[in-house]
């Protein structure tokens, strides 16, 4: 894989992660436990949709075939999506959403911090902007995981269950493939091994404060980064792409 | 408008009314007449307070329930830009509900109590949100017509005699200024698009036109509480005045889009400079207010479920805060 | 129900450096940190602020509107506190 192909693939993955997570959050609108959290989560979803747009716009320029943000979002099939499996998992309850966000954002923040120093200027610029947003999300969501873990017996049980259920999707975050390796070597990209160490320490501290138990590392699911998804993504994409698919070529 | 339910009977017993002296009432009305603002802790007639609580809470409920019809197209918005705009708009509605509940709380009623009245069906919200959003064009129609009608009503409320309500409305009006424009923009693009898209826009106007006119509430002759609200300067214009103003500004916009307003009686009256329009189906309006609109049960059901599903979360946060406070005290 | 409601906080926002914090509105939150987050997400969505204060509404001590006259009117007749009270003779500058 040459460096240009790796760069394009890497940028698309970043865009896909942001969009798939943003879309999951959008599904929850008008169903949050309190009005103020409704506002918080709309802010977060807007951040993710904004990041997806920036990454896709750049991917279109790199590809040079005239595709724009909406072509990537609405006219690719699910096997062309390269997001990690963790993010396409259905929302479940509030505790599931919070656990998913903490597990992912503790990784994503490290990834963005590293990308700020990569040699591709555009990726570094987008990462610098996204990094500020995610730093706030992670703090907010971490506090929620602690509240749920150390709240009532019921919330503790639900939070523990959520972490246990999602844990098997965390391995894929750090499983470096060719795209990751080329991007790391050619563009001074993130070192996933080191990121995993930091992630592990962050998550261990959060779970400890939340009085939750860290799950044992066992079998880890993977495939999203290679376009092999869970059944859930197909439905999400079908719903999201509906209008563009029914009215090909129309302006909106 | 967002407070159509005000035209129903006021059921709570006015016990404190009897303690109010004519001198107090006169002094209060003098303040109102002098365009003074009434603030939270000021003396006010119990009926004034009760009217405001009902109006403000119904307005808040309308914002919150109003998130649902638009939320229905959030996951299916046709472009990422439209998705972001729509999400920002729906978020504003959550915020506006919040500002309004806060204004209501200054009158000594908790948000919990107001929300409780919504969930039990005791409190009303605007009839418009009980109609379904069936196509993407409906999102355009809501922004253009529903927000357009809302603005007509809300701008005078910025001068309402009750300070906290007026201040909330100033913030709301400022933030909502983009809402109507984004709706019109959605429809403009559809009308310039494929024949299918144009048909979608016309269909949306057909379905949303009359319910939008109903938003202004009953005709003045049938509007029971209007006179008192006007005297208290909670309300500045009558239902019919605002409705007429809305028709006058909206019909030319429909013409610009190349859409036909679904009213065969609609005609421009040169002499008065106003449009004359057909009779509203008031029976439909009454049915929707009574709970028999297409989506009443669905909307309230979703709100109830969100509230119930969130109970363990709110409880957990309370429990955690208590534990932390106990630790800090120890 | 209401005793289980999250407490009410008042929100004050400094819109830019050099200006005072101003009352923006209120929010509910279970704890102080949550209150700051909620104030941020509710009242600074359009870059309205650079600094936020939150305070429990129950902690605010307010003057009593019924005593407005006794509280504030005594200041009204101290007109000599205002510069317009004084006559400046013609020809005197920089005063």
XYZ file of C-alpha atoms in Angstrom:
677
model
C 0.000 0.000 0.000
C 1.477 3.341 -0.981
C 1.356 6.299 1.314
C -1.368 8.163 -0.606
C -3.730 5.192 -0.452
C -3.045 4.794 3.243
C -3.693 8.480 3.895
C -7.034 8.370 2.076
C -8.070 5.176 3.850
C -7.038 6.620 7.196
C -8.977 9.845 6.708
C -12.080 7.948 5.614
C -11.910 5.801 8.739
C -11.804 8.910 10.867
C -14.809 10.270 8.985
C -16.722 6.996 9.254
C -16.094 6.713 12.983
C -17.358 10.250 13.521
C -20.440 9.833 11.344
C -21.532 6.441 12.648
C -21.226 7.581 16.257
C -22.921 10.896 15.461
C -25.799 9.083 13.773
C -26.258 6.794 16.784
C -26.440 9.857 19.033
C -28.940 11.506 16.719
C -31.211 8.486 17.140
C -31.503 9.391 20.829
C -32.765 12.922 20.354
C -35.875 13.664 22.435
C -35.225 10.621 24.640
C -32.534 11.717 27.116
C -33.127 11.388 30.865
C -33.156 15.135 31.511
C -33.524 18.268 29.428
C -30.027 19.554 30.149
C -28.492 16.257 28.987
C -30.537 16.558 25.810
C -28.695 19.790 25.093
C -25.321 18.319 25.999
C -25.732 15.352 23.716
C -26.967 17.442 20.815
C -23.763 19.463 21.195
C -21.713 16.281 21.111
C -23.550 14.872 18.093
C -23.076 18.182 16.271
C -19.347 17.965 16.999
C -19.179 14.472 15.494
C -21.188 15.360 12.397
C -18.959 18.399 11.924
C -15.836 16.260 12.219
C -17.203 13.738 9.715
C -17.850 16.546 7.244
C -14.297 17.852 7.573
C -12.714 14.423 7.172
C -14.933 13.524 4.204
C -14.288 16.824 2.466
C -10.571 16.181 2.767
C -10.973 12.573 1.618
C -12.725 13.877 -1.501
C -9.795 16.155 -2.260
C -7.285 13.351 -1.705
C -9.227 11.007 -3.935
C -9.563 13.590 -6.686
C -12.635 12.040 -8.299
C -15.045 14.823 -7.475
C -16.720 13.095 -4.533
C -17.843 15.285 -1.650
C -18.952 14.726 1.943
C -22.440 13.558 1.013
C -21.175 11.074 -1.595
C -19.157 9.364 1.110
C -21.954 9.482 3.667
C -24.954 8.603 1.532
C -23.751 6.694 -1.513
C -21.435 4.041 -0.127
C -22.602 0.579 0.872
C -21.990 -0.783 4.319
C -18.945 -2.835 3.291
C -17.315 0.412 2.168
C -17.702 1.875 5.657
C -14.559 1.486 7.742
C -15.701 2.499 11.231
C -14.868 0.334 14.233
C -17.576 -2.106 15.373
C -17.911 -0.469 18.796
C -19.556 2.614 17.344
C -22.256 0.902 15.309
C -23.604 -1.061 18.284
C -27.224 -0.163 19.058
C -27.780 2.484 21.719
C -29.380 0.450 24.493
C -29.994 2.472 27.656
C -28.278 5.632 28.867
C -25.597 3.600 30.650
C -24.774 1.732 27.431
C -24.387 5.032 25.576
C -22.158 6.508 28.264
C -19.982 3.398 28.501
C -19.597 3.322 24.729
C -18.613 6.987 24.639
C -16.082 6.695 27.452
C -14.438 3.588 25.976
C -14.199 5.193 22.548
C -13.372 8.766 23.500
C -10.574 7.721 25.850
C -9.017 6.181 22.718
C -10.054 8.907 20.275
C -8.636 11.714 22.386
C -5.232 9.973 22.424
C -5.499 9.371 18.701
C -6.293 13.039 18.027
C -3.512 14.262 20.304
C -1.079 12.178 18.279
C -2.575 13.313 14.968
C -2.038 16.952 15.885
C 1.678 16.187 15.443
C 1.452 14.093 12.260
C 3.124 15.356 9.098
C -0.056 15.714 7.053
C -0.998 19.329 7.633
C -4.721 19.024 6.961
C -5.193 16.009 9.209
C -3.256 17.833 11.913
C -5.492 20.897 11.582
C -8.743 18.955 11.763
C -7.384 16.929 14.676
C -6.463 20.101 16.571
C -10.041 21.288 16.322
C -11.599 17.933 17.130
C -9.251 17.387 20.053
C -10.742 20.331 21.970
C -14.251 19.022 21.428
C -13.471 15.467 22.484
C -11.539 16.572 25.567
C -14.743 18.177 26.857
C -16.930 15.204 25.856
C -14.668 12.752 27.604
C -14.665 14.733 30.823
C -18.455 15.064 30.794
C -19.059 11.417 29.907
C -16.448 10.137 32.357
C -18.214 11.960 35.160
C -21.441 10.325 34.132
C -19.913 6.857 34.147
C -18.615 7.558 37.662
C -22.041 8.789 38.793
C -23.731 5.702 37.395
C -21.121 3.304 38.756
C -21.078 4.870 42.211
C -24.738 5.895 42.261
C -27.426 3.378 43.206
C -27.250 -0.420 43.185
C -29.375 -0.406 40.056
C -27.201 2.092 38.185
C -24.056 0.281 39.298
C -25.379 -2.985 37.880
C -26.401 -1.387 34.618
C -23.092 0.427 34.176
C -21.095 -2.733 34.912
C -23.188 -4.706 32.454
C -22.683 -2.057 29.780
C -18.898 -2.068 30.207
C -18.832 -5.874 30.179
C -20.934 -6.046 27.005
C -18.897 -3.508 25.081
C -15.466 -4.601 26.213
C -15.052 -7.131 23.385
C -15.222 -4.281 20.870
C -12.300 -2.362 22.372
C -9.584 -4.615 20.953
C -10.225 -3.427 17.416
C -9.346 0.142 18.383
C -5.718 -0.878 18.880
C -5.329 -3.685 16.331
C -2.971 -2.039 13.838
C -3.385 -3.116 10.223
C -1.569 -2.041 7.095
C -3.310 1.341 6.920
C -2.365 2.135 10.520
C 1.202 0.987 10.009
C 1.801 2.893 6.778
C 0.187 5.998 8.250
C 2.327 5.731 11.365
C 5.543 5.260 9.426
C 5.001 7.645 6.530
C 3.137 10.442 8.311
C 4.409 10.119 11.832
C 0.943 8.891 12.838
C -0.251 7.455 16.168
C 1.543 4.512 17.726
C -1.400 2.296 18.634
C 0.630 0.249 21.065
C 1.489 3.292 23.131
C -2.040 4.628 22.846
C -3.354 1.380 24.220
C -1.139 1.689 27.271
C -2.424 5.186 27.988
C -6.008 4.179 27.255
C -5.720 1.252 29.611
C -4.434 3.460 32.409
C -7.190 6.045 31.842
C -9.948 3.449 31.762
C -8.553 1.650 34.818
C -8.624 4.899 36.797
C -12.152 5.788 35.677
C -13.546 2.341 36.421
C -11.860 2.382 39.789
C -13.421 5.717 40.711
C -16.746 4.441 39.390
C -16.371 1.383 41.652
C -16.661 -0.788 38.544
C -14.589 -3.862 37.730
C -12.425 -3.910 34.654
C -13.382 -6.891 32.492
C -10.789 -9.558 31.738
C -9.250 -9.271 28.301
C -10.746 -12.199 26.420
C -11.814 -12.677 22.816
C -12.034 -9.442 20.868
C -14.340 -8.795 17.926
C -12.942 -7.087 14.847
C -13.725 -6.479 11.194
C -15.132 -2.963 11.046
C -11.867 -1.435 9.908
C -11.858 -3.929 7.022
C -15.488 -3.325 6.063
C -16.876 -6.448 7.741
C -19.535 -5.150 10.067
C -22.140 -6.402 12.480
C -25.711 -6.704 11.234
C -26.592 -3.422 12.928
C -24.766 -1.126 10.526
C -26.849 -2.098 7.489
C -30.054 -0.853 9.085
C -28.494 2.349 10.266
C -27.146 3.115 6.819
C -30.357 2.134 5.036
C -32.283 4.615 7.161
C -29.684 7.341 6.845
C -29.303 7.018 3.064
C -32.979 6.556 2.225
C -33.688 9.894 0.527
C -30.491 9.980 -1.499
C -31.120 6.426 -2.688
C -34.767 6.978 -3.642
C -34.070 10.258 -5.462
C -30.736 9.699 -7.217
C -28.970 12.875 -8.210
C -31.472 15.260 -6.597
C -30.368 18.393 -4.756
C -31.457 18.941 -1.176
C -50.697 29.649 19.788
C -48.444 27.644 22.113
C -51.073 28.334 24.703
C -54.300 27.390 23.007
C -55.304 25.453 26.115
C -55.684 28.757 27.946
C -59.008 29.144 26.290
C -60.272 26.284 28.377
C -61.783 26.790 31.793
C -59.536 27.594 34.707
C -60.313 24.799 37.137
C -58.182 25.564 40.197
C -60.074 27.193 43.059
C -59.071 30.845 43.416
C -58.764 30.769 47.201
C -56.152 33.464 47.572
C -58.196 35.792 45.369
C -60.383 36.637 48.328
C -57.420 38.014 50.268
C -56.665 40.544 47.571
C -57.916 44.065 48.335
C -59.219 46.407 45.631
C -56.347 48.772 46.502
C -53.771 46.080 45.790
C -55.388 45.164 42.506
C -55.613 48.789 41.474
C -51.979 49.473 42.326
C -50.947 46.368 40.385
C -52.923 47.409 37.305
C -51.395 50.876 37.545
C -47.926 49.356 37.365
C -48.956 47.330 34.317
C -50.498 50.363 32.646
C -47.288 52.301 33.233
C -45.457 49.522 31.327
C -43.544 48.538 34.449
C -42.232 44.977 34.482
C -43.450 42.650 37.209
C -40.649 40.619 38.779
C -40.721 37.217 40.453
C -41.089 38.232 44.085
C -43.348 41.251 43.471
C -46.897 41.206 44.719
C -49.247 39.993 41.994
C -52.870 38.857 41.841
C -53.215 35.107 42.165
C -55.098 34.948 38.869
C -52.232 36.731 37.096
C -49.743 34.257 38.543
C -51.901 31.270 37.618
C -52.461 32.509 34.079
C -48.741 32.948 33.616
C -47.895 29.530 35.025
C -50.318 27.928 32.614
C -49.221 29.961 29.628
C -45.491 29.595 30.266
C -45.673 25.889 31.026
C -47.815 25.200 27.954
C -45.339 27.147 25.897
C -42.503 25.069 27.381
C -44.343 21.794 26.766
C -44.895 22.847 23.153
C -41.182 23.341 22.652
C -40.411 19.926 24.131
C -43.122 17.990 22.282
C -42.260 20.004 19.173
C -38.872 18.273 19.056
C -40.542 15.017 18.057
C -42.090 15.731 14.641
C -38.803 17.186 13.430
C -36.756 14.543 15.207
C -38.652 12.069 13.064
C -36.474 13.091 10.074
C -33.190 13.643 11.851
C -31.844 10.170 11.106
C -33.026 10.495 7.478
C -31.957 14.057 6.686
C -30.746 14.016 3.072
C -27.357 15.715 3.528
C -24.920 16.129 6.402
C -25.398 19.893 6.312
C -29.186 19.526 6.621
C -28.706 17.006 9.405
C -26.508 19.402 11.358
C -28.891 22.344 10.844
C -31.916 20.312 11.882
C -30.139 18.980 14.957
C -29.099 22.493 15.952
C -32.706 23.634 15.556
C -34.126 20.773 17.608
C -31.502 21.432 20.249
C -32.613 25.056 20.366
C -36.148 23.831 21.031
C -34.903 21.806 24.001
C -33.109 24.928 25.185
C -36.183 27.069 24.742
C -38.267 24.590 26.683
C -35.651 24.852 29.399
C -35.644 28.681 29.468
C -39.425 28.655 29.680
C -39.585 26.088 32.470
C -37.080 28.304 34.308
C -39.358 31.320 33.835
C -42.242 29.215 35.151
C -40.194 28.190 38.181
C -39.819 31.835 39.219
C -43.566 31.748 39.907
C -43.119 29.135 42.599
C -43.938 25.972 40.677
C -41.293 23.293 40.148
C -40.281 21.983 36.745
C -41.133 18.537 38.025
C -44.696 19.644 38.728
C -45.064 21.253 35.311
C -43.655 18.188 33.546
C -45.887 16.004 35.690
C -48.934 17.870 34.387
C -47.774 17.307 30.829
C -47.205 13.595 31.337
C -50.563 12.998 32.963
C -52.269 14.850 30.131
C -53.518 17.610 32.420
C -51.497 20.333 30.712
C -51.849 21.134 27.032
C -49.376 21.945 24.312
C -49.780 23.397 20.840
C -52.129 21.387 18.612
C -49.742 21.639 15.658
C -47.329 19.059 17.038
C -49.958 16.349 16.896
C -49.670 16.180 13.118
C -47.285 13.697 11.503
C -44.186 14.545 9.446
C -44.587 12.237 6.461
C -41.923 13.504 4.070
C -38.753 15.566 4.195
C -40.727 18.509 2.829
C -42.668 18.551 6.103
C -39.460 19.652 7.826
C -39.388 22.616 5.472
C -43.068 23.328 6.075
C -42.623 23.255 9.852
C -39.771 25.737 9.727
C -41.513 28.034 7.288
C -45.116 27.893 8.541
C -44.996 26.685 12.143
C -41.971 28.727 13.144
C -43.312 31.590 11.066
C -46.571 31.508 13.004
C -44.677 31.144 16.273
C -42.585 34.228 15.581
C -45.743 36.301 15.040
C -46.826 35.325 18.509
C -43.473 35.413 20.242
C -42.182 38.807 19.221
C -44.935 40.673 21.127
C -44.264 38.367 24.109
C -40.801 39.928 24.391
C -42.686 42.940 25.819
C -44.867 40.860 28.126
C -45.447 42.444 31.552
C -43.821 39.574 33.443
C -40.063 40.172 33.418
C -38.714 36.598 33.531
C -41.044 35.531 30.707
C -40.192 38.578 28.602
C -36.464 37.983 29.081
C -36.783 34.321 28.117
C -38.668 35.363 24.996
C -35.984 37.869 24.000
C -33.389 35.111 24.095
C -35.693 32.693 22.292
C -36.589 35.117 19.506
C -32.937 35.932 18.948
C -32.042 32.263 18.656
C -35.019 31.315 16.534
C -34.348 33.837 13.838
C -32.682 31.158 11.697
C -35.412 28.555 12.171
C -37.931 29.960 9.741
C -35.291 30.715 7.139
C -33.898 27.182 7.144
C -37.430 25.842 6.590
C -38.055 28.164 3.686
C -34.662 27.236 2.280
C -35.534 23.520 2.368
C -38.722 24.197 0.407
C -37.034 26.548 -2.058
C -34.512 23.865 -2.980
C -37.287 21.275 -3.329
C -39.344 23.598 -5.525
C -36.339 24.150 -7.782
C -35.674 20.392 -7.879
C -37.216 17.369 -9.585
C -40.989 17.108 -10.230
C -41.165 14.582 -7.382
C -39.510 17.046 -5.016
C -41.824 19.862 -6.053
C -44.840 17.595 -5.520
C -43.475 16.762 -2.079
C -43.344 20.465 -1.232
C -46.919 21.077 -2.445
C -48.178 18.091 -0.489
C -46.521 19.441 2.654
C -48.134 22.859 2.213
C -51.502 21.181 1.649
C -51.260 19.330 4.942
C -49.653 22.036 7.118
C -51.471 25.185 5.979
C -54.693 24.819 7.929
C -53.148 23.406 11.116
C -50.759 26.387 11.027
C -53.682 28.819 10.954
C -55.222 26.953 13.884
C -52.080 27.653 15.932
C -53.347 31.164 16.624
C -56.245 29.730 18.601
C -60.019 30.315 18.360
C -61.564 33.362 16.744
C -61.575 36.421 18.998
C -65.309 36.084 19.607
C -64.721 32.610 21.103
C -61.524 33.358 23.002
C -62.481 33.518 26.670
C -59.336 34.653 28.436
C -58.054 37.097 25.871
C -59.453 40.317 27.326
C -57.919 39.796 30.770
C -54.573 38.736 29.267
C -54.576 41.872 27.138
C -55.335 44.064 30.165
C -52.442 42.428 32.010
C -50.211 42.902 28.968
C -49.397 39.223 28.840
C -50.905 39.314 25.393
C -50.603 42.300 23.046
C -52.529 41.296 19.932
C -55.666 39.219 19.464
C -55.713 35.766 17.862
C -57.386 37.038 14.704
C -55.035 39.997 14.325
C -52.002 37.729 14.450
C -53.582 35.150 12.146
C -54.351 37.841 9.568
C -50.815 39.163 9.762
C -49.478 35.643 9.222
C -51.633 35.062 6.150
C -50.658 38.434 4.723
C -46.928 37.757 4.917
C -47.034 34.066 4.038
C -49.169 33.982 0.889
C -46.656 35.998 -1.196
C -43.911 33.656 0.012
C -45.908 30.663 -1.235
C -46.287 32.434 -4.568
C -42.540 32.954 -4.715
C -42.069 29.218 -4.246
C -44.632 28.505 -6.965
C -46.862 26.640 -4.517
C -50.637 26.888 -4.235
C -52.149 27.669 -0.854
C -54.907 25.072 -0.355
C -57.753 27.549 0.131
C -60.171 28.251 -2.729
C -61.585 31.228 -0.867
C -58.234 32.948 -0.579
C -58.362 36.336 -2.289
C -56.464 39.592 -1.959
C -58.684 42.467 -0.948
C -57.279 45.624 -2.547
C -59.317 47.933 -0.363
C -58.171 46.649 3.014
C -54.755 45.512 1.821
C -55.343 42.108 3.446
C -55.984 38.608 2.194
C -59.401 37.187 2.894
C -59.319 33.469 3.587
C -61.701 30.556 4.091
C -63.205 29.241 7.303
C -61.026 27.064 9.533
C -62.351 23.603 10.394
C -62.848 24.322 14.090
C -64.201 20.843 14.750
C -60.825 19.401 13.746
C -59.111 21.931 16.027
C -61.293 20.943 18.988
C -60.680 17.251 18.392
C -56.908 17.706 18.272
C -56.959 19.779 21.479
C -59.074 17.075 23.109
C -56.436 14.462 22.294
C -57.814 13.015 19.093
C -55.243 14.346 16.647
C -53.246 11.946 14.501
C -50.259 11.813 16.881
C -51.409 12.915 20.376
C -50.963 9.494 21.953
C -47.719 8.819 20.164
C -46.146 12.131 21.196
C -47.144 11.874 24.847
C -46.237 8.187 24.901
C -42.719 8.904 23.725
C -42.276 11.691 26.272
C -43.546 9.475 29.084
C -41.225 6.657 28.071
C -38.210 8.979 27.985
C -39.132 10.274 31.429
C -39.622 6.801 32.895
C -36.497 5.372 31.222
C -34.504 8.256 32.673
C -35.650 7.809 36.262
C -32.840 5.454 37.287
C -30.305 7.846 35.759
C -31.618 10.908 37.599
C -31.775 8.845 40.786
C -28.187 7.646 40.328
C -26.913 11.214 39.940
C -28.774 12.263 43.095
C -27.417 9.311 45.053
C -23.884 10.024 43.881
C -24.171 13.708 44.805
C -25.418 12.791 48.279
C -22.530 10.380 48.801
C -20.017 13.007 47.699
C -21.584 15.637 49.959
C -21.459 13.233 52.902
C -17.796 12.505 52.159
C -16.975 16.201 51.967
C -18.712 16.831 55.296
C -16.883 13.972 57.021
C -42.070 14.277 43.128
C -40.414 17.642 43.604
C -38.192 16.658 46.516
C -36.431 14.314 44.080
C -35.806 16.990 41.506
C -32.166 17.945 40.850
C -31.447 21.291 42.564
C -31.830 24.552 40.681
C -28.733 26.636 39.882
C -28.476 30.223 38.669
C -26.064 30.794 35.799
C -23.881 33.890 35.339
C -21.855 34.409 32.165
C -18.963 36.708 31.353
C -19.417 37.360 27.658
C -15.854 38.573 27.136
C -12.837 39.590 29.147
C -13.279 42.988 30.712
C -17.003 42.629 31.358
C -18.797 41.474 34.506
C -20.617 38.203 34.787
C -24.312 38.648 34.024
C -27.269 36.532 34.990
C -28.166 34.333 32.004
C -30.831 32.027 33.439
C -31.003 28.822 35.407
C -30.551 25.076 35.005
C -30.985 21.940 37.077
C -28.076 19.705 38.024
C -27.325 17.004 40.569
C -23.919 18.429 41.543
C -21.718 21.474 41.007
C -19.628 20.042 38.177
C -22.729 18.911 36.334
C -24.161 22.389 36.841
C -21.163 23.955 35.106
C -21.475 21.525 32.197
C -25.184 22.136 31.877
C -24.682 25.893 31.992
C -22.069 25.588 29.251
C -24.232 23.387 27.043
C -27.353 25.469 27.611
C -26.174 29.067 27.633
C -23.028 29.191 25.491
C -24.142 27.338 22.355
C -23.484 30.450 20.266
C -20.157 31.444 21.812
C -21.847 33.698 24.363
C -19.222 33.332 27.048
C -15.641 33.019 28.234
C -16.386 32.323 31.891
C -19.291 30.809 33.809
C -20.376 31.007 37.442
C -23.056 28.755 38.815
C -24.601 29.023 42.252
C -27.365 27.082 43.910
C -30.509 29.204 43.714
C -31.260 28.383 47.340
C -27.968 30.057 48.349
C -28.903 33.466 46.972
C -29.913 36.074 49.525
C -32.266 38.636 47.993
C -33.772 41.905 49.144
C -37.484 41.900 49.851
C -39.659 43.609 47.213
C -42.120 44.619 49.949
C -39.358 46.723 51.495
C -38.225 48.319 48.275
C -39.229 51.771 49.453
C -37.337 51.612 52.751
C -34.413 49.915 51.105
C -33.815 52.106 48.090
C -35.693 55.387 48.311
C -33.446 56.985 50.972
C -30.744 57.169 48.296
C -32.944 59.197 45.990
C -32.694 62.528 47.841
C -28.912 62.490 48.110
C -28.633 64.376 44.895
C -25.350 65.959 45.962
C -23.722 62.589 45.224
C -24.124 63.250 41.517
C -21.822 65.597 39.571
C -24.753 67.327 37.873
C -25.674 68.789 41.286
C -22.811 71.252 41.072
C -22.662 74.429 39.093
C -19.462 75.043 37.187
C -18.548 78.715 36.816
C -17.975 79.855 33.295
C -14.367 79.728 32.206
C -13.389 76.859 34.527
C -12.174 73.835 32.617
C -11.055 70.286 33.341
C -13.349 69.980 36.347
